[in-house]
Amino acid sequence: MVKLEDLKKEATQILKSGKVKYIIGYAKGAAGFMPIPAFISDPEDAENLTWNPACVHNLTKFIVDEKKRLKKEKKPDNRPIGIIVKGCDSRAINVLLQEKYIDRDDVYLLGVSCEKTGVVDEKKLAKTLKGQRVVQIDFEDNGNFLVTTESGSEKIPAEDVLAERCIECKANFPVVFDIVFGEKIKRQVDKPFQSVETIEALSQKDRWKFWKEQLDKCIRCYACRSVCPMCYCDECVVDTISFAVEPDTSAEEKAQKIKWIEKSPNLSENIVYHLTRAMHLAGRCIDCGECERVCPLDIPIRFLNKKMEKDAKNFFDYEVGFDPDQPSLVSSFKDEDPEDFIR
Amino acid sequence: MKKKTGVFVCHCGINIAGTVDVKKVTKDLAKHPGVEHSEDYIYMCSDPGQNLIIDSIKEKGLDKVVVACCSPTLHEMTFRNAAKSAGINEFQCEIANIREQCSWVHKDMDKATDKATRITRSAVERVQGNESLEPISIPVTRRALVIGGGIAGIQAALDMANTGYEVVLVERSPSIGGHMIQLSETFPTLDCSQCILTPKMVEVSKHPKIKLLTYSEVQDVSGYVGNFKVKILKKPTYVDPEKCTLCDECVRVCPVVTSNEFDLGLTGRRAIYIPFPQAIPATYTLDIKNCPGLLPIACGKCADVCDPEAIDYDMKPEIIEEDVGAIVIATGFDLYEKENLSEYGYGKYPDVLDGLQFERLCSASGPTQGKILRPSDHKEPKEVVFIQCAGSRDPELHCAYCSKICCMYTAKHAMLYKHHVHDGQAYIFYIDIRSGGKGYEEFVQRAVEEDGVIYLRGKVAKIFEEKGKVKVWGVDTLSGKDIEIDADMVVLATAMRPSDGAEDLAKKLKIALDKDGFLAEAHPKLKPVESVTAGIFLAGAAQAPKDIPEVVAQASGAAAKAIAILSQERLFHSPNVAKVNLNLCTGCGMCVDVCPYEAVSLKDGKAEVNEVLCEGCGTCQATCLRAAIEVKNLTPAQVHEMITASLGG
Amino acid sequence: MEKILQKKSFPKWVEKLDAYEIYSPVKKDNTWSYEIINTPGDIELDYPNAVQAPKKIINPQREVVLEFGRSDDDSLEVTEVLPEEKSVVIFGVRPCDAKALTLTDLVFSGDIKDNYYGKRRKQTAIIGLACNTPPSPNCFCTSVDGSPHSEDGFDILLTDLGDRYFVKSLTNKGNNLINLGKGLFVAPKANEKKEIAKIHADAEKKLKRQVNDAEKIPPKLKEMFESPFWDEESMSCLRCGICTYLCPTCHCFDISDEVTSVAPFKGYRIRTWDNCQFPDFTMHSSGHNPRPDKASRLRQRIMHKYQYFVECYDHYQCTGCGRCVSKCPVGIDIIEVLNKVRDYG
Amino acid sequence: MAEEFEPRIVAFLCKWCSSAGSDLAGVSRMEYPPNVIPIQVMCSGSVSPLYILSAFKKGADGVLVSGCHPGDCHYIKGNFYARRRIALVKGQLEFIGLEPERFQMSWVSAAEGKKYTEIIKDFVNTLKPLGPQTKLRRNP
């Protein structure tokens, strides 16, 4: 089990010594049981750090933010940022390294092991508890969660309330870290693509019915894009205007922003948006599942990425985020790549 | 800014107008946004047609032009030149292919007209996004590099040097001459190979424009057409050719005997040696691999006896850097490995030889002074079996390709054998005889008719030694009979393969290999001497098996191609190259990974395109996650508009 | 007009409204959403609030405002497209969302009339449901001049009395709707009126979250424009648009032209919601962006709601529905932010 | 009888092989259905997934990407990247329920005019019974 006290101790120490500029971790929110991302620079505040099954966020997104901030600063403080990473999050670090977006020295990784479980799916939890309001959720031994509600505490088997991504997780232990908390426990994942396979098993007609309904709901709040640590482009295909404007950019050039996707939240535009997003993440998505978690309309976005992950694995034997030195999926090929679909 | 595009629709007589309602296309395009002028004409490529375009540009102030006509491969240049002569940038002219891709392949007039309209609209949308570009100009280093000093390299080097350009000729062995210098006589004329080659070798060594670097290897090549930078490793020979008087004293005292590669192991040589008497440069080489040691303490005998003090144990490898504008690769061939042909007892039985060994046996300068004696007991063989396609044309076990020259040289071998051993009998096992070439078929006939060579169509099943004979079991597929020959000697027409190190060299030069490992030409028909990389040309058997006249012809072809570059002060390169939007680039380097030409590199964390190397393929464009790199005049924005125009309406 | 309607009579009343297009909260997968319903039985009023406020019906995310095209003689033809004429009833609207409409009215139906919004608003009747229990753990309507039984913006407000509804009509539109169900409604008794008062008072007590002394916030904000506060508060902001797109009061829009065909040239001009949290919201074509970072954008959201709007219209542009708090992926909690603003400095 | 449905196909043809192959079909006067609008690109490797999605969105009933055979790419290896990318796009499109027949890839060399015509003929014949592509098409 991850000992929170150890984590706090290390955090205090690295802040005190000035080894890191600040630490990105989890802290208790103002209301409810869901922790919030915390940015801690005062060693005394390290006390606020928390670690529990509701630490769902992939904090590596904020490394991207930091990187962007630094670029604008005249005298940037280039000390590393301490960041708490779960297994999945650490894979995101590897992808950012692979894409040379960050250097290994930019981060000091405080790894946490998910051991036998993972993080909770808020919706599943609410369903299981039938409306009881959760106050606190903690890891327990033997793959259970200890849930405290307004009416008392109870043990719940983690698998009942675990986020889907954790059920199909390939990295319950960080793949890259500077210090790690918790044990490395081998966990067998028998069906890493089961969620995708359930969709694939549908007839083509039913698949379309499913996706039409789901993607019709999209209001294009772009939370799925915004939460993704891989979505760090300065300009996005959905932006209505070019951000890359120079003093000599002509009005015509500014107007030339390609409208691959119109602003109308219509089905066709939503599909192009979501498929483009998925393609953009081909060989990059590390399945932290954040896109799906944050979607206010509950669109199962993760399926699209997972499908991509599955094809990359099956067709090209490519796995994301385990090796920062491998060439990326779409900038490499093998002679034996499948081509039976090509006439 | 309002665009003023002119659309010119060609009838091509009835070639287009027969299927496409040209008037309708013209009328519909007149209404297309941005189109100022739309006109049709019977033959747009004719002088009056071109003048019509030029006049319209001038009169209506058009700034962009689309010509709807035949394939751009035919008249793109024509119309771009016309546009240029009317005062607009040539890249403001695009072609809509409504002949090959429309009128010639459809019958329904309405549908073909609709399609032609869409194709033309799409071209209009494209041209409206074009920027005016100027060809990229590159200064040319007017010298050439030739890699390989066989007949191909020699010929190419001489041709270029004789035209007046400096040539650096690099040969990895101690002497130039290649395999040709090992041959005895050449088919179909049976003239002496050494006699015709040595004058050329001497010419190379004396040529003021040729810098000969033997015992040297190309280590690294960077740059691009017109401006290559080459690093050459010159290995130490430990003998100063200037001082050496060729007295041969050193050889006499050298205690080491090793296999002589010039005679393919049929004789031995010393650790210090001259490859063959006519070697160019005419000097000795100390073979460090076989020398007991460079310290005088280890041996030092050769240095002791060398009066002119030509031997220098302290000689070091040297890196020579050369700037050249063009490169000819003539690395030649090697024979298919012995180990791969064990089924013929090759490498196992001393009297089973390969073709080159047999050449040495026939050669007056060879191990037997031109007498054909078999290696095992130095007796004259009375029955000799020649086996063609040893390793060739055998996709299952060996090489799938035909080595091309074996039919002819086997006929030659059999003939030479008969000329040496009048009472001997030559048998040739063959699959079929390929004797395409001037005088070749007659040559084969002569072997059969005058020299009584017995051709057996079939394959050899087994070869084994028994009682001093090499027994050959085979089948004559014409008669269906099993054949057993108690031969004294077997000669294999071993397959040719690309020479050792060709693959390595191809990597250094960033040129492609074909599936058999030979250097790949840019186009099998139209660009047989060009590699896929501009400025690098191919000559000789490095590209494919071929005989001497073909090699010489290709070498001259490659030289001519190289001269075409060297003769210019500047080269021009298509400006349809990739450009980076630095604002969007995050420096992930995926474009660098995918670029087939290494034209993209990372500089200060951003991608940078070397416009001279870039061929504008756009693979980077599709790969870039940030839309930060795009190819000029075929940008995603343009393609987007083209898609819209193709489908819209 | 105050009436009592038995719950079992409710579907019968809805049946009488067959001339109307009827919206009601519907459960789709796990979320509630306002949808057009076909049979009265589809109406469910026992629900937590919908993810999207009924704003999406009155002020749809995307609206075609005009169509354009090039005619045969090459002239440009423009046709205005107005909302379809129809009568609409929305059931189950919560007081916070109805109040939000009154705030949007100030913007779109004030000095400058917006035809599209105005027309829809006029042809739509809002039938609400008072909150007996707060539908969300983050409700804080009472802190921003609202209440679980606020009547603002409603044509009719229902209060759940177990087996029956207390029905209060607030407008002529509401009266007409009740009249259509003549015979189904009875007059309330005095004790029922008392019961209502108690339910309403209890509901207020059940609210867990609040911003005390909210009136101190607007003047405080006025001084905080340059404060580093915004940088700190926005550290975890992702720049997504959930908070504003789900907000019942946010009403910013963008106008763009979508070309559907180049030949013949045609397309339409659309109005879509826009979002102050997106980087392109204030991007100038010069390349300058006055709100270049998430801190300035978070500031804008808070300032607009609790200062500028108050200055202009004397109302908070917030009704305390708590959606932005519940749905924020990183737990940016506007209640907390407001409390901090109040106590700042 | 109602007029037969004529599918509209957008074909991204690489300049060096497939477009040249289609030119050869023209020179050889090999007839094929006029349902396809060719868009010449430099290399199949330059075809971005957005081109494909965009074509469907703008009303294409079918999309073809065609390049040089493996090993024949004018740009040495562009088609290998295309092969990988297109496999992924194809997987996604099928995953969301688009008829798989609507998106095809082929290798057509400059010498394969006949193959090009056959591909187009077969493509048109496969698309006809499917009717118009409405799933990804923009609906005003």
Short mmCIF file of C-alpha atoms in Angstrom, two decimals, chain A residues 22 30-31 35-37 39 56-57 61-62 65-66 68-69 72 122-123 127 133 150 213-214 217-227 238-246 254 259 262-266 269 290 293-298, chain C residues 28-31 51-52 61-62 134 136-138 208-209 232 234-242 245-246 254 256-259 268 270 272-275 278-280 283-287 289 292-294 326-333 336:
data_model
loop_
_atom_site.label_atom_id
_atom_site.label_comp_id
_atom_site.label_asym_id
_atom_site.label_seq_id
_atom_site.Cartn_x
_atom_site.Cartn_y
_atom_site.Cartn_z
CA TYR A 22 6.59 22.99 -7.02
CA ALA A 30 -13.80 22.19 -0.98
CA ALA A 31 -16.84 19.99 -1.13
CA PRO A 35 -9.82 15.45 -4.72
CA ILE A 36 -8.63 18.35 -6.83
CA PRO A 37 -5.31 18.97 -8.51
CA PHE A 39 -0.02 22.96 -6.87
CA VAL A 56 -8.59 10.21 -11.07
CA HIS A 57 -6.92 13.16 -12.73
CA LYS A 61 -1.63 17.79 -18.36
CA PHE A 62 -0.31 20.45 -16.03
CA ASP A 65 0.70 23.91 -19.05
CA GLU A 66 3.90 24.64 -17.18
CA LYS A 68 3.75 26.65 -22.18
CA ARG A 69 4.03 29.14 -19.34
CA LYS A 72 6.50 33.02 -22.29
CA GLU A 122 -17.84 8.23 -9.86
CA LYS A 123 -20.93 7.14 -11.73
CA LYS A 127 -25.04 3.68 -8.61
CA ARG A 133 -23.50 10.83 -0.39
CA GLU A 150 -22.94 10.25 5.54
CA GLU A 213 -26.80 8.59 -30.71
CA GLN A 214 -23.66 9.19 -28.72
CA LYS A 217 -25.04 14.57 -27.92
CA CYS A 218 -21.72 16.35 -28.21
CA ILE A 219 -21.89 20.06 -27.38
CA ARG A 220 -18.28 20.61 -28.38
CA CYS A 221 -17.19 21.96 -25.02
CA TYR A 222 -13.84 20.35 -25.93
CA ALA A 223 -13.28 19.16 -22.40
CA CYS A 224 -12.06 15.86 -23.87
CA ARG A 225 -9.46 17.76 -25.79
CA SER A 226 -8.57 20.11 -22.99
CA VAL A 227 -8.02 17.44 -20.38
CA VAL A 238 -11.47 23.02 -34.29
CA ASP A 239 -10.26 26.52 -33.56
CA THR A 240 -12.05 29.04 -35.70
CA ILE A 241 -9.12 31.31 -36.14
CA SER A 242 -5.41 30.96 -36.77
CA PHE A 243 -3.29 31.58 -33.74
CA ALA A 244 -0.09 31.53 -35.70
CA VAL A 245 -0.30 35.14 -36.73
CA GLU A 246 2.87 37.04 -37.43
CA LYS A 254 -5.64 34.74 -41.47
CA LYS A 259 -12.66 24.71 -41.90
CA GLU A 262 -17.54 23.74 -38.87
CA LYS A 263 -18.62 25.34 -35.65
CA SER A 264 -22.08 23.81 -35.89
CA PRO A 265 -22.39 21.03 -33.35
CA ASN A 266 -24.03 18.82 -35.97
CA GLU A 269 -19.02 17.89 -37.61
CA GLU A 290 -9.77 11.33 -18.69
CA ARG A 293 -14.52 10.95 -17.45
CA VAL A 294 -14.84 14.67 -18.04
CA CYS A 295 -17.45 14.48 -20.79
CA PRO A 296 -20.51 16.20 -19.36
CA LEU A 297 -22.75 14.32 -21.78
CA ASP A 298 -21.28 10.89 -20.96
CA LYS C 28 -30.88 8.90 -21.41
CA ASP C 29 -28.33 6.32 -20.29
CA ASN C 30 -27.47 7.85 -16.93
CA THR C 31 -28.08 11.49 -17.59
CA VAL C 51 -27.17 18.31 -17.43
CA GLN C 52 -28.13 21.02 -19.86
CA GLN C 61 -26.57 26.07 -29.53
CA ARG C 62 -26.84 26.47 -33.27
CA PRO C 134 -31.89 20.38 -3.76
CA SER C 136 -27.57 18.87 -6.78
CA PRO C 137 -25.12 18.78 -3.86
CA ASN C 138 -23.76 22.05 -5.17
CA LYS C 208 -25.75 22.60 1.88
CA ARG C 209 -23.70 25.21 0.19
CA GLU C 232 -3.68 30.99 -8.48
CA SER C 234 -6.92 29.10 -12.53
CA MET C 235 -3.87 26.87 -12.11
CA SER C 236 -5.90 23.72 -12.58
CA CYS C 237 -8.28 25.14 -15.19
CA LEU C 238 -8.21 23.10 -18.41
CA ARG C 239 -9.72 25.80 -20.65
CA CYS C 240 -12.60 23.58 -21.55
CA GLY C 241 -16.04 25.01 -22.08
CA ILE C 242 -18.08 22.92 -19.69
CA TYR C 245 -21.87 25.78 -22.02
CA LEU C 246 -23.73 24.19 -19.13
CA ASP C 254 -20.60 33.64 -32.42
CA SER C 256 -20.13 32.30 -38.81
CA ASP C 257 -20.84 31.52 -42.41
CA GLU C 258 -20.88 27.94 -43.54
CA VAL C 259 -20.55 27.40 -47.24
CA TYR C 268 -25.94 29.79 -44.51
CA ILE C 270 -25.31 30.52 -38.35
CA THR C 272 -23.69 29.30 -32.33
CA TRP C 273 -22.94 29.52 -28.66
CA ASP C 274 -19.50 30.79 -27.98
CA ASN C 275 -17.41 30.30 -24.95
CA PHE C 278 -11.88 29.14 -25.37
CA PRO C 279 -8.66 30.77 -26.53
CA ASP C 280 -10.21 31.90 -29.82
CA MET C 283 -8.59 36.37 -30.53
CA HIS C 284 -8.19 39.40 -32.77
CA SER C 285 -7.31 39.06 -36.39
CA SER C 286 -4.27 41.18 -35.65
CA GLY C 287 -2.94 38.23 -33.71
CA ASN C 289 -5.49 38.27 -27.77
CA PRO C 292 -4.37 35.27 -23.68
CA ASP C 293 -4.38 32.89 -20.73
CA LYS C 294 -6.71 30.91 -18.59
CA SER C 326 -20.41 19.62 -10.28
CA LYS C 327 -19.17 19.21 -13.82
CA CYS C 328 -15.82 20.93 -13.64
CA PRO C 329 -13.29 18.20 -14.45
CA VAL C 330 -10.77 19.61 -11.98
CA GLY C 331 -13.11 20.75 -9.23
CA ILE C 332 -12.88 24.49 -9.76
CA ASP C 333 -15.64 25.47 -7.35
CA GLU C 336 -15.23 28.57 -3.10
#
